[in-house]
PDB file of C-alpha atoms in Angstrom:
ATOM      1  CA  MET A1196       0.081   0.159  -0.006  1.00 77.00           C
ATOM      2  CA  LYS A1197       1.405   3.576  -1.131  1.00 87.00           C
ATOM      3  CA  LYS A1198       2.296   6.033   1.552  1.00 96.00           C
ATOM      4  CA  LYS A1199       0.274   8.849   1.261  1.00 98.00           C
ATOM      5  CA  LEU A1200       1.287  12.944   0.990  1.00 98.00           C
ATOM      6  CA  LEU A1201      -0.649  16.202   1.170  1.00 98.00           C
ATOM      7  CA  PHE A1202       0.805  18.545  -0.613  1.00 98.00           C
ATOM      8  CA  VAL A1203      -0.415  22.196   0.087  1.00 97.00           C
ATOM      9  CA  PHE A1204       0.873  25.225  -1.956  1.00 95.00           C
ATOM     10  CA  ASN A1205       0.349  28.697  -2.235  1.00 92.00           C
ATOM     11  CA  PRO A1206       0.175  29.762  -6.225  1.00 90.00           C
ATOM     12  CA  PHE A1207       0.667  33.344  -5.481  1.00 85.00           C
ATOM     13  CA  SER A1208       3.794  32.985  -3.504  1.00 82.00           C
ATOM     14  CA  GLY A1209       6.874  34.801  -4.654  1.00 71.00           C
ATOM     15  CA  LYS A1210       6.572  35.200  -8.321  1.00 70.00           C
ATOM     16  CA  GLY A1211       4.167  32.565  -8.698  1.00 71.00           C
ATOM     17  CA  GLN A1212       6.987  30.216  -9.570  1.00 78.00           C
ATOM     18  CA  ILE A1213       5.590  27.185  -8.209  1.00 85.00           C
ATOM     19  CA  LYS A1214       3.151  26.980 -11.297  1.00 83.00           C
ATOM     20  CA  ASN A1215       5.996  26.119 -13.509  1.00 85.00           C
ATOM     21  CA  ARG A1216       7.521  23.766 -11.327  1.00 89.00           C
ATOM     22  CA  LEU A1217       4.335  21.740 -10.188  1.00 93.00           C
ATOM     23  CA  LEU A1218       4.357  18.782 -12.670  1.00 94.00           C
ATOM     24  CA  SER A1219       8.031  18.023 -11.942  1.00 95.00           C
ATOM     25  CA  ILE A1220       7.460  18.413  -8.103  1.00 96.00           C
ATOM     26  CA  VAL A1221       4.388  16.056  -7.999  1.00 96.00           C
ATOM     27  CA  ASP A1222       6.177  13.449 -10.335  1.00 96.00           C
ATOM     28  CA  HIS A1223       9.021  13.070  -7.900  1.00 96.00           C
ATOM     29  CA  PHE A1224       6.734  12.471  -5.152  1.00 97.00           C
ATOM     30  CA  VAL A1225       4.990   9.985  -7.165  1.00 97.00           C
ATOM     31  CA  LYS A1226       8.040   8.184  -8.213  1.00 96.00           C
ATOM     32  CA  THR A1227       9.174   8.229  -4.571  1.00 96.00           C
ATOM     33  CA  GLY A1228       6.213   6.093  -3.953  1.00 96.00           C
ATOM     34  CA  TYR A1229       3.866   8.316  -2.355  1.00 97.00           C
ATOM     35  CA  GLU A1230       0.137   8.854  -3.659  1.00 97.00           C
ATOM     36  CA  VAL A1231      -0.433  12.921  -3.634  1.00 97.00           C
ATOM     37  CA  THR A1232      -3.075  14.771  -2.815  1.00 98.00           C
ATOM     38  CA  VAL A1233      -2.674  18.347  -4.221  1.00 97.00           C
ATOM     39  CA  TYR A1234      -4.122  21.572  -2.783  1.00 97.00           C
ATOM     40  CA  PRO A1235      -3.739  24.893  -3.717  1.00 96.00           C
ATOM     41  CA  THR A1236      -4.483  27.168  -1.085  1.00 95.00           C
ATOM     42  CA  GLN A1237      -7.660  29.698  -1.768  1.00 94.00           C
ATOM     43  CA  GLN A1238      -7.758  32.355   1.094  1.00 93.00           C
ATOM     44  CA  PRO A1239      -5.566  33.003   4.161  1.00 90.00           C
ATOM     45  CA  GLN A1240      -5.732  30.404   6.950  1.00 93.00           C
ATOM     46  CA  ASP A1241      -6.451  27.957   4.523  1.00 94.00           C
ATOM     47  CA  ALA A1242      -3.768  25.834   4.997  1.00 97.00           C
ATOM     48  CA  MET A1243      -3.954  25.677   8.648  1.00 97.00           C
ATOM     49  CA  GLU A1244      -7.362  24.625   8.824  1.00 97.00           C
ATOM     50  CA  LEU A1245      -6.624  21.908   6.276  1.00 98.00           C
ATOM     51  CA  VAL A1246      -3.467  20.759   8.195  1.00 98.00           C
ATOM     52  CA  GLN A1247      -5.342  20.732  11.595  1.00 97.00           C
ATOM     53  CA  LYS A1248      -8.275  18.443  10.211  1.00 97.00           C
ATOM     54  CA  GLU A1249      -6.565  16.293   7.321  1.00 97.00           C
ATOM     55  CA  ALA A1250      -2.920  15.561   8.186  1.00 97.00           C
ATOM     56  CA  GLY A1251      -3.505  12.177  10.442  1.00 96.00           C
ATOM     57  CA  ARG A1252      -4.339  10.788   7.100  1.00 97.00           C
ATOM     58  CA  TYR A1253      -1.195  11.229   5.568  1.00 98.00           C
ATOM     59  CA  GLU A1254       2.499  10.177   6.269  1.00 98.00           C
ATOM     60  CA  LEU A1255       3.824  13.270   5.122  1.00 98.00           C
ATOM     61  CA  VAL A1256       2.975  16.914   4.592  1.00 98.00           C
ATOM     62  CA  VAL A1257       4.617  19.231   1.985  1.00 98.00           C
ATOM     63  CA  CYS A1258       3.890  23.020   1.845  1.00 97.00           C
ATOM     64  CA  SER A1259       5.129  25.522  -0.894  1.00 95.00           C
ATOM     65  CA  GLY A1260       5.024  29.144  -0.292  1.00 92.00           C
ATOM     66  CA  GLY A1261       6.650  31.530   1.823  1.00 87.00           C
ATOM     67  CA  ASP A1262       7.439  31.828   5.480  1.00 86.00           C
ATOM     68  CA  GLY A1263       3.671  32.471   5.896  1.00 87.00           C
ATOM     69  CA  THR A1264       2.596  29.556   4.416  1.00 92.00           C
ATOM     70  CA  LEU A1265       4.884  27.514   6.235  1.00 94.00           C
ATOM     71  CA  ASP A1266       3.717  29.321   9.968  1.00 94.00           C
ATOM     72  CA  GLU A1267      -0.008  28.473   8.463  1.00 96.00           C
ATOM     73  CA  VAL A1268       1.009  24.803   8.330  1.00 98.00           C
ATOM     74  CA  VAL A1269       3.099  24.441  11.223  1.00 98.00           C
ATOM     75  CA  SER A1270       0.053  26.205  13.388  1.00 97.00           C
ATOM     76  CA  GLY A1271      -2.185  23.449  11.948  1.00 98.00           C
ATOM     77  CA  MET A1272       0.115  20.854  12.907  1.00 98.00           C
ATOM     78  CA  MET A1273       0.660  22.137  16.272  1.00 98.00           C
ATOM     79  CA  GLN A1274      -3.357  21.699  16.805  1.00 96.00           C
ATOM     80  CA  ARG A1275      -2.927  18.255  16.780  1.00 96.00           C
ATOM     81  CA  ARG A1276      -2.035  15.519  19.023  1.00 94.00           C
ATOM     82  CA  ASP A1277      -0.778  12.985  16.621  1.00 95.00           C
ATOM     83  CA  ARG A1278       1.921  15.133  14.108  1.00 97.00           C
ATOM     84  CA  VAL A1279       3.508  13.973  10.946  1.00 97.00           C
ATOM     85  CA  PRO A1280       6.652  15.321   9.588  1.00 98.00           C
ATOM     86  CA  ILE A1281       6.907  18.669   7.143  1.00 98.00           C
ATOM     87  CA  GLY A1282       8.471  18.944   4.036  1.00 98.00           C
ATOM     88  CA  TYR A1283       8.910  22.713   2.822  1.00 97.00           C
ATOM     89  CA  ILE A1284       9.643  23.878  -0.683  1.00 96.00           C
ATOM     90  CA  PRO A1285      10.197  27.521  -0.278  1.00 93.00           C
ATOM     91  CA  SER A1286       8.825  29.968  -3.115  1.00 88.00           C
ATOM     92  CA  GLY A1287       8.596  33.186  -1.187  1.00 75.00           C
ATOM     93  CA  SER A1288      10.488  36.374  -1.601  1.00 69.00           C
ATOM     94  CA  THR A1289      12.098  35.826   1.685  1.00 68.00           C
ATOM     95  CA  ASN A1290      12.087  32.439   2.684  1.00 75.00           C
ATOM     96  CA  ASP A1291      14.293  33.030   6.196  1.00 78.00           C
ATOM     97  CA  PHE A1292      13.612  29.858   7.624  1.00 86.00           C
ATOM     98  CA  ALA A1293      14.313  27.802   5.024  1.00 88.00           C
ATOM     99  CA  GLY A1294      17.658  29.381   5.031  1.00 85.00           C
ATOM    100  CA  SER A1295      17.874  28.639   8.830  1.00 87.00           C
ATOM    101  CA  LEU A1296      17.627  24.906   7.776  1.00 92.00           C
ATOM    102  CA  LYS A1297      19.512  24.917   4.659  1.00 91.00           C
ATOM    103  CA  ILE A1298      16.841  23.953   2.407  1.00 94.00           C
ATOM    104  CA  PRO A1299      17.595  24.467  -1.097  1.00 93.00           C
ATOM    105  CA  LYS A1300      16.418  27.291  -3.091  1.00 90.00           C
ATOM    106  CA  ASN A1301      15.775  25.209  -6.133  1.00 92.00           C
ATOM    107  CA  MET A1302      12.611  24.277  -5.753  1.00 93.00           C
ATOM    108  CA  ASP A1303      13.304  20.451  -7.467  1.00 95.00           C
ATOM    109  CA  LYS A1304      16.094  20.050  -5.074  1.00 95.00           C
ATOM    110  CA  ALA A1305      13.916  21.262  -2.229  1.00 96.00           C
ATOM    111  CA  ALA A1306      11.500  18.740  -3.299  1.00 97.00           C
ATOM    112  CA  GLN A1307      13.913  16.065  -3.270  1.00 96.00           C
ATOM    113  CA  VAL A1308      14.768  16.955   0.502  1.00 97.00           C
ATOM    114  CA  ALA A1309      11.040  17.090   1.254  1.00 97.00           C
ATOM    115  CA  VAL A1310      10.666  13.428   0.469  1.00 97.00           C
ATOM    116  CA  GLY A1311      14.144  11.940   0.618  1.00 95.00           C
ATOM    117  CA  GLY A1312      15.583  14.007   3.566  1.00 96.00           C
ATOM    118  CA  ILE A1313      15.455  13.191   7.297  1.00 96.00           C
ATOM    119  CA  PRO A1314      13.172  14.880   9.797  1.00 97.00           C
ATOM    120  CA  PHE A1315      14.752  17.490  12.024  1.00 96.00           C
ATOM    121  CA  ALA A1316      12.758  18.351  15.346  1.00 97.00           C
ATOM    122  CA  CYS A1317      12.590  22.233  15.646  1.00 96.00           C
ATOM    123  CA  ASP A1318      11.587  24.736  18.220  1.00 97.00           C
ATOM    124  CA  VAL A1319       8.182  26.216  17.717  1.00 98.00           C
ATOM    125  CA  GLY A1320       7.141  29.587  19.431  1.00 98.00           C
ATOM    126  CA  SER A1321       3.465  29.981  21.237  1.00 98.00           C
ATOM    127  CA  PHE A1322       2.373  33.616  21.048  1.00 98.00           C
ATOM    128  CA  ASN A1323      -0.884  33.858  23.318  1.00 97.00           C
ATOM    129  CA  GLU A1324      -3.196  31.635  21.738  1.00 89.00           C
ATOM    130  CA  GLU A1325      -1.463  31.542  18.556  1.00 96.00           C
ATOM    131  CA  TYR A1326       1.817  29.921  16.945  1.00 97.00           C
ATOM    132  CA  PHE A1327       4.922  31.043  15.023  1.00 96.00           C
ATOM    133  CA  VAL A1328       7.955  29.292  13.214  1.00 95.00           C
ATOM    134  CA  TYR A1329      10.492  31.703  13.775  1.00 92.00           C
ATOM    135  CA  ILE A1330      10.037  35.204  14.500  1.00 92.00           C
ATOM    136  CA  ALA A1331       7.515  37.329  16.655  1.00 94.00           C
ATOM    137  CA  ALA A1332       8.608  41.132  16.347  1.00 91.00           C
ATOM    138  CA  PHE A1333       6.965  44.611  16.901  1.00 92.00           C
ATOM    139  CA  GLY A1334       7.826  48.088  16.453  1.00 86.00           C
ATOM    140  CA  LEU A1335       9.644  49.803  13.935  1.00 75.00           C
ATOM    141  CA  PHE A1336       9.311  48.326  10.177  1.00 59.00           C
ATOM    142  CA  THR A1337       7.677  45.408  11.337  1.00 60.00           C
ATOM    143  CA  ASP A1338       4.146  46.189   9.816  1.00 55.00           C
ATOM    144  CA  VAL A1339       6.320  46.432   6.616  1.00 47.00           C
ATOM    145  CA  SER A1340       5.873  42.998   5.183  1.00 51.00           C
ATOM    146  CA  TYR A1341       2.355  42.872   5.528  1.00 47.00           C
ATOM    147  CA  ALA A1342       1.929  46.037   4.522  1.00 51.00           C
ATOM    148  CA  THR A1343       3.774  45.722   1.072  1.00 49.00           C
ATOM    149  CA  SER A1344       1.775  44.727  -1.869  1.00 55.00           C
ATOM    150  CA  GLN A1345       2.599  41.019  -2.882  1.00 50.00           C
ATOM    151  CA  ASP A1346       3.127  42.509  -6.518  1.00 56.00           C
ATOM    152  CA  LEU A1347       5.898  45.065  -5.053  1.00 47.00           C
ATOM    153  CA  LYS A1348       7.437  42.020  -3.242  1.00 47.00           C
ATOM    154  CA  ASN A1349       7.411  40.054  -6.253  1.00 49.00           C
ATOM    155  CA  ARG A1350       8.973  42.601  -8.721  1.00 47.00           C
ATOM    156  CA  ILE A1351      11.696  43.878  -6.536  1.00 42.00           C
ATOM    157  CA  GLY A1352      12.111  41.636  -3.426  1.00 49.00           C
ATOM    158  CA  HIS A1353      14.131  43.111  -0.296  1.00 46.00           C
ATOM    159  CA  LEU A1354      14.086  46.387  -1.745  1.00 45.00           C
ATOM    160  CA  ALA A1355      10.191  46.582  -1.378  1.00 48.00           C
ATOM    161  CA  TYR A1356      10.437  46.286   2.704  1.00 46.00           C
ATOM    162  CA  LEU A1357      13.302  48.766   2.576  1.00 46.00           C
ATOM    163  CA  LEU A1358      11.179  51.147   0.288  1.00 47.00           C
ATOM    164  CA  GLU A1359       8.175  50.944   2.501  1.00 50.00           C
ATOM    165  CA  GLY A1360      10.356  51.280   5.926  1.00 50.00           C
ATOM    166  CA  VAL A1361      11.881  54.710   4.593  1.00 45.00           C
ATOM    167  CA  LYS A1362       8.703  56.192   4.288  1.00 48.00           C
ATOM    168  CA  ARG A1363       7.834  55.727   8.153  1.00 48.00           C
ATOM    169  CA  ILE A1364      11.320  56.756   9.367  1.00 49.00           C
ATOM    170  CA  ALA A1365      10.283  60.263  10.200  1.00 54.00           C
ATOM    171  CA  SER A1366       7.438  59.044  12.643  1.00 63.00           C
ATOM    172  CA  ILE A1367       9.351  56.628  14.948  1.00 74.00           C
ATOM    173  CA  GLN A1368       6.937  55.644  17.665  1.00 83.00           C
ATOM    174  CA  SER A1369       8.230  54.176  20.858  1.00 89.00           C
ATOM    175  CA  TYR A1370       6.577  51.709  23.481  1.00 94.00           C
ATOM    176  CA  HIS A1371       6.807  51.633  27.269  1.00 96.00           C
ATOM    177  CA  LEU A1372       7.167  48.176  28.083  1.00 97.00           C
ATOM    178  CA  LYS A1373       7.382  46.230  31.071  1.00 98.00           C
ATOM    179  CA  ILE A1374       9.560  42.493  30.253  1.00 98.00           C
ATOM    180  CA  SER A1375       9.755  39.555  32.269  1.00 98.00           C
ATOM    181  CA  ALA A1376      12.137  36.706  31.096  1.00 96.00           C
ATOM    182  CA  GLY A1377      13.660  34.382  33.718  1.00 90.00           C
ATOM    183  CA  ASP A1378      15.217  36.293  36.296  1.00 91.00           C
ATOM    184  CA  GLN A1379      15.441  39.638  34.207  1.00 93.00           C
ATOM    185  CA  GLU A1380      13.105  42.450  34.625  1.00 96.00           C
ATOM    186  CA  ILE A1381      13.367  45.195  32.350  1.00 96.00           C
ATOM    187  CA  GLU A1382      11.002  48.373  32.017  1.00 97.00           C
ATOM    188  CA  ASP A1383      12.163  50.798  29.093  1.00 95.00           C
ATOM    189  CA  GLU A1384      11.069  52.959  25.989  1.00 94.00           C
ATOM    190  CA  PHE A1385      11.393  50.755  22.943  1.00 93.00           C
ATOM    191  CA  ILE A1386      11.326  51.200  19.129  1.00 88.00           C
ATOM    192  CA  TYR A1387      11.819  47.698  18.135  1.00 87.00           C
ATOM    193  CA  GLY A1388      11.772  44.142  19.374  1.00 91.00           C
ATOM    194  CA  MET A1389      12.138  40.825  17.959  1.00 90.00           C
ATOM    195  CA  VAL A1390      11.931  36.991  19.653  1.00 95.00           C
ATOM    196  CA  THR A1391      13.495  34.834  17.004  1.00 92.00           C
ATOM    197  CA  ASN A1392      14.317  31.041  16.255  1.00 93.00           C
ATOM    198  CA  SER A1393      16.145  31.629  12.886  1.00 87.00           C
ATOM    199  CA  THR A1394      19.668  32.779  11.823  1.00 80.00           C
ATOM    200  CA  SER A1395      18.060  35.585   9.619  1.00 67.00           C
ATOM    201  CA  ALA A1396      15.303  38.161   9.687  1.00 67.00           C
ATOM    202  CA  GLY A1397      13.976  39.955   6.668  1.00 60.00           C
ATOM    203  CA  GLY A1398      16.545  38.593   4.844  1.00 53.00           C
ATOM    204  CA  PHE A1399      19.462  39.545   6.698  1.00 54.00           C
ATOM    205  CA  LYS A1400      21.509  36.944   7.720  1.00 53.00           C
ATOM    206  CA  ASN A1401      22.832  36.504  11.419  1.00 54.00           C
ATOM    207  CA  ILE A1402      21.261  39.624  12.652  1.00 56.00           C
ATOM    208  CA  THR A1403      19.297  37.494  15.091  1.00 60.00           C
ATOM    209  CA  GLY A1404      22.382  37.019  16.886  1.00 65.00           C
ATOM    210  CA  LYS A1405      25.229  34.002  17.020  1.00 71.00           C
ATOM    211  CA  ASN A1406      25.341  30.465  17.758  1.00 79.00           C
ATOM    212  CA  VAL A1407      21.966  30.237  17.007  1.00 86.00           C
ATOM    213  CA  LYS A1408      20.415  26.491  17.538  1.00 92.00           C
ATOM    214  CA  LEU A1409      16.914  25.386  16.114  1.00 93.00           C
ATOM    215  CA  ASP A1410      16.390  22.921  18.185  1.00 94.00           C
ATOM    216  CA  ASP A1411      17.719  23.800  22.054  1.00 95.00           C
ATOM    217  CA  GLY A1412      14.356  25.138  23.349  1.00 97.00           C
ATOM    218  CA  MET A1413      15.745  29.272  23.936  1.00 96.00           C
ATOM    219  CA  PHE A1414      14.862  32.051  21.831  1.00 95.00           C
ATOM    220  CA  GLU A1415      17.371  34.721  20.864  1.00 93.00           C
ATOM    221  CA  VAL A1416      15.777  38.094  21.924  1.00 93.00           C
ATOM    222  CA  THR A1417      16.537  41.521  20.571  1.00 89.00           C
ATOM    223  CA  LEU A1418      15.278  44.819  22.176  1.00 92.00           C
ATOM    224  CA  VAL A1419      15.794  48.360  20.716  1.00 87.00           C
ATOM    225  CA  LYS A1420      15.717  51.261  23.121  1.00 90.00           C
ATOM    226  CA  MET A1421      13.935  54.501  21.746  1.00 87.00           C
ATOM    227  CA  PRO A1422      17.303  56.832  20.655  1.00 83.00           C
ATOM    228  CA  LYS A1423      17.388  60.148  22.085  1.00 81.00           C
ATOM    229  CA  ASN A1424      19.452  61.811  19.259  1.00 79.00           C
ATOM    230  CA  PRO A1425      20.625  61.032  15.720  1.00 73.00           C
ATOM    231  CA  ILE A1426      24.002  59.872  17.251  1.00 79.00           C
ATOM    232  CA  GLU A1427      22.186  57.232  19.428  1.00 78.00           C
ATOM    233  CA  LEU A1428      20.554  56.190  16.357  1.00 73.00           C
ATOM    234  CA  ASN A1429      23.665  55.973  14.515  1.00 75.00           C
ATOM    235  CA  GLU A1430      24.828  53.488  17.119  1.00 78.00           C
ATOM    236  CA  ILE A1431      22.056  51.196  17.112  1.00 74.00           C
ATOM    237  CA  ILE A1432      22.270  51.084  13.267  1.00 71.00           C
ATOM    238  CA  ALA A1433      26.094  50.225  13.600  1.00 72.00           C
ATOM    239  CA  SER A1434      25.594  47.779  16.300  1.00 74.00           C
ATOM    240  CA  LEU A1435      23.004  45.831  14.404  1.00 68.00           C
ATOM    241  CA  THR A1436      24.777  45.947  11.077  1.00 63.00           C
ATOM    242  CA  ASN A1437      27.959  44.816  12.711  1.00 63.00           C
ATOM    243  CA  LEU A1438      26.832  42.454  14.962  1.00 57.00           C
ATOM    244  CA  ILE A1439      28.587  43.873  17.695  1.00 60.00           C
ATOM    245  CA  ASP A1440      27.147  43.957  20.929  1.00 64.00           C
ATOM    246  CA  ASP A1441      28.748  47.265  22.140  1.00 68.00           C
ATOM    247  CA  THR A1442      26.054  49.515  22.995  1.00 79.00           C
ATOM    248  CA  ASP A1443      23.616  49.678  26.236  1.00 86.00           C
ATOM    249  CA  LEU A1444      20.715  50.556  23.609  1.00 88.00           C
ATOM    250  CA  ILE A1445      20.295  47.444  22.704  1.00 88.00           C
ATOM    251  CA  TYR A1446      19.468  44.309  25.065  1.00 90.00           C
ATOM    252  CA  THR A1447      20.058  40.674  23.590  1.00 89.00           C
ATOM    253  CA  PHE A1448      19.823  37.435  25.628  1.00 92.00           C
ATOM    254  CA  LYS A1449      18.289  34.235  25.416  1.00 94.00           C
ATOM    255  CA  THR A1450      14.948  32.728  26.737  1.00 96.00           C
ATOM    256  CA  GLU A1451      12.653  30.028  26.604  1.00 97.00           C
ATOM    257  CA  GLN A1452       9.814  32.509  27.635  1.00 97.00           C
ATOM    258  CA  ILE A1453       9.271  36.059  27.701  1.00 98.00           C
ATOM    259  CA  ASN A1454       6.371  38.015  29.332  1.00 98.00           C
ATOM    260  CA  ILE A1455       5.724  41.618  27.681  1.00 98.00           C
ATOM    261  CA  LYS A1456       3.396  44.216  28.965  1.00 98.00           C
ATOM    262  CA  SER A1457       2.735  47.581  27.607  1.00 96.00           C
ATOM    263  CA  LEU A1458       0.692  50.798  28.212  1.00 91.00           C
ATOM    264  CA  GLU A1459      -1.196  50.770  24.967  1.00 94.00           C
ATOM    265  CA  LYS A1460      -1.856  48.437  22.442  1.00 95.00           C
ATOM    266  CA  VAL A1461       1.032  46.938  20.440  1.00 94.00           C
ATOM    267  CA  SER A1462       1.129  45.816  16.813  1.00 93.00           C
ATOM    268  CA  TRP A1463       3.153  42.289  15.962  1.00 95.00           C
ATOM    269  CA  THR A1464       4.122  40.431  13.436  1.00 91.00           C
ATOM    270  CA  LEU A1465       4.316  36.441  13.151  1.00 93.00           C
ATOM    271  CA  ASP A1466       7.055  35.087  10.460  1.00 89.00           C
ATOM    272  CA  GLY A1467       6.049  38.373   8.850  1.00 82.00           C
ATOM    273  CA  GLU A1468       2.019  38.262   8.713  1.00 86.00           C
ATOM    274  CA  TYR A1469      -0.168  40.322  10.613  1.00 88.00           C
ATOM    275  CA  GLY A1470      -0.022  39.052  14.440  1.00 92.00           C
ATOM    276  CA  GLY A1471      -2.934  41.303  15.855  1.00 94.00           C
ATOM    277  CA  ASP A1472      -2.425  44.454  18.436  1.00 95.00           C
ATOM    278  CA  HIS A1473      -1.991  43.196  22.132  1.00 97.00           C
ATOM    279  CA  ILE A1474      -1.661  45.050  25.483  1.00 97.00           C
ATOM    280  CA  GLU A1475       0.012  41.734  26.808  1.00 98.00           C
ATOM    281  CA  VAL A1476       1.834  38.881  25.442  1.00 98.00           C
ATOM    282  CA  SER A1477       3.260  35.455  26.609  1.00 98.00           C
ATOM    283  CA  ILE A1478       5.890  33.892  24.566  1.00 98.00           C
ATOM    284  CA  GLN A1479       6.746  30.409  25.141  1.00 98.00           C
ATOM    285  CA  ASN A1480       9.598  27.903  23.231  1.00 98.00           C
ATOM    286  CA  LYS A1481       7.795  24.628  22.413  1.00 98.00           C
ATOM    287  CA  ARG A1482      11.176  22.621  22.378  1.00 98.00           C
ATOM    288  CA  GLN A1483      11.537  20.354  19.440  1.00 97.00           C
ATOM    289  CA  ALA A1484       7.817  20.365  18.587  1.00 98.00           C
ATOM    290  CA  VAL A1485       7.412  19.715  15.118  1.00 98.00           C
ATOM    291  CA  GLU A1486       9.635  17.745  12.758  1.00 98.00           C
ATOM    292  CA  ILE A1487      10.772  19.176   9.220  1.00 97.00           C
ATOM    293  CA  MET A1488      12.565  17.406   6.486  1.00 97.00           C
ATOM    294  CA  VAL A1489      16.412  18.552   6.135  1.00 96.00           C
ATOM    295  CA  ARG A1490      18.933  17.340   4.087  1.00 94.00           C
ATOM    296  CA  PRO A1491      21.300  14.167   6.075  1.00 90.00           C
ATOM    297  CA  GLY A1492      24.015  15.647   7.594  1.00 79.00           C
ATOM    298  CA  VAL A1493      23.573  19.168   7.547  1.00 74.00           C
ATOM    299  CA  LYS A1494      24.753  21.698   9.974  1.00 70.00           C
ATOM    300  CA  PHE A1495      22.401  24.096  11.104  1.00 58.00           C
ATOM    301  CA  LEU A1496      24.905  26.318  13.310  1.00 49.00           C
ATOM    302  CA  PRO A1497      26.373  29.009  11.607  1.00 45.00           C
ATOM    303  CA  GLU A1498      30.089  29.677  11.302  1.00 40.00           C
ATOM    304  CA  TYR A1499      31.730  33.135  12.508  1.00 33.00           C
TER     305      TYR A1499
END
């Protein structure tokens, strides 16, 4: 009896390149011995609901799209008691987490890894009642990803995010936050924060910190204070771009859980998608909660 595979893809992700590779990808799945069910997503949350309800009927779920598509599939899987491995064929405009997992950019090679690789149990973040795969963030530029049109993303890639961000630089907003993480208690004014389990964010490699492990049950946290003048702003930019922790304007640390309270609602993004407005959030690391197919022998720890 053939093994069953559910293939969920976003037909509009990136430049819609999946449409040109669909036949060869499905053909590879079949030749590998799978009976394949193909489902193109129809609307937001479609993939999450499908995986939540139907994943138990399959030995493997493979998804193709950007980080948002993977987020939906993982979120659906997290809502199940019986979870199956996930294969990922990246086809979005950024694909941060695929890079962290060293999944090939070539779609046919990624398809081979999806069915012929080995399962890697990686951490997943819980954010109040939701889940995220690799980043929960607030503040400066975090709304750029979901505010930028898909057409603009497709045509100019990462530059789209930067162009949208430049429009907002004149109106930097800060948030007064109370933060608790382990034995740390922090209260200050912040313009940006990210809780990550990835080696890159927004297409920028290594900005999340050094010695990142995707299965250690720990998040990397970066919190940027409100600069008082242009000199401090330049100091922040230099520290982030040079990956040198030599400023008091940025908090960086690792934690398995973090709670954040604010005086006003703060907009969050989860894996590049809108995550709602919240006064209080509780973020926890669910260690090695889902299995994602990766190349045998691949090492995830970046070299410096």
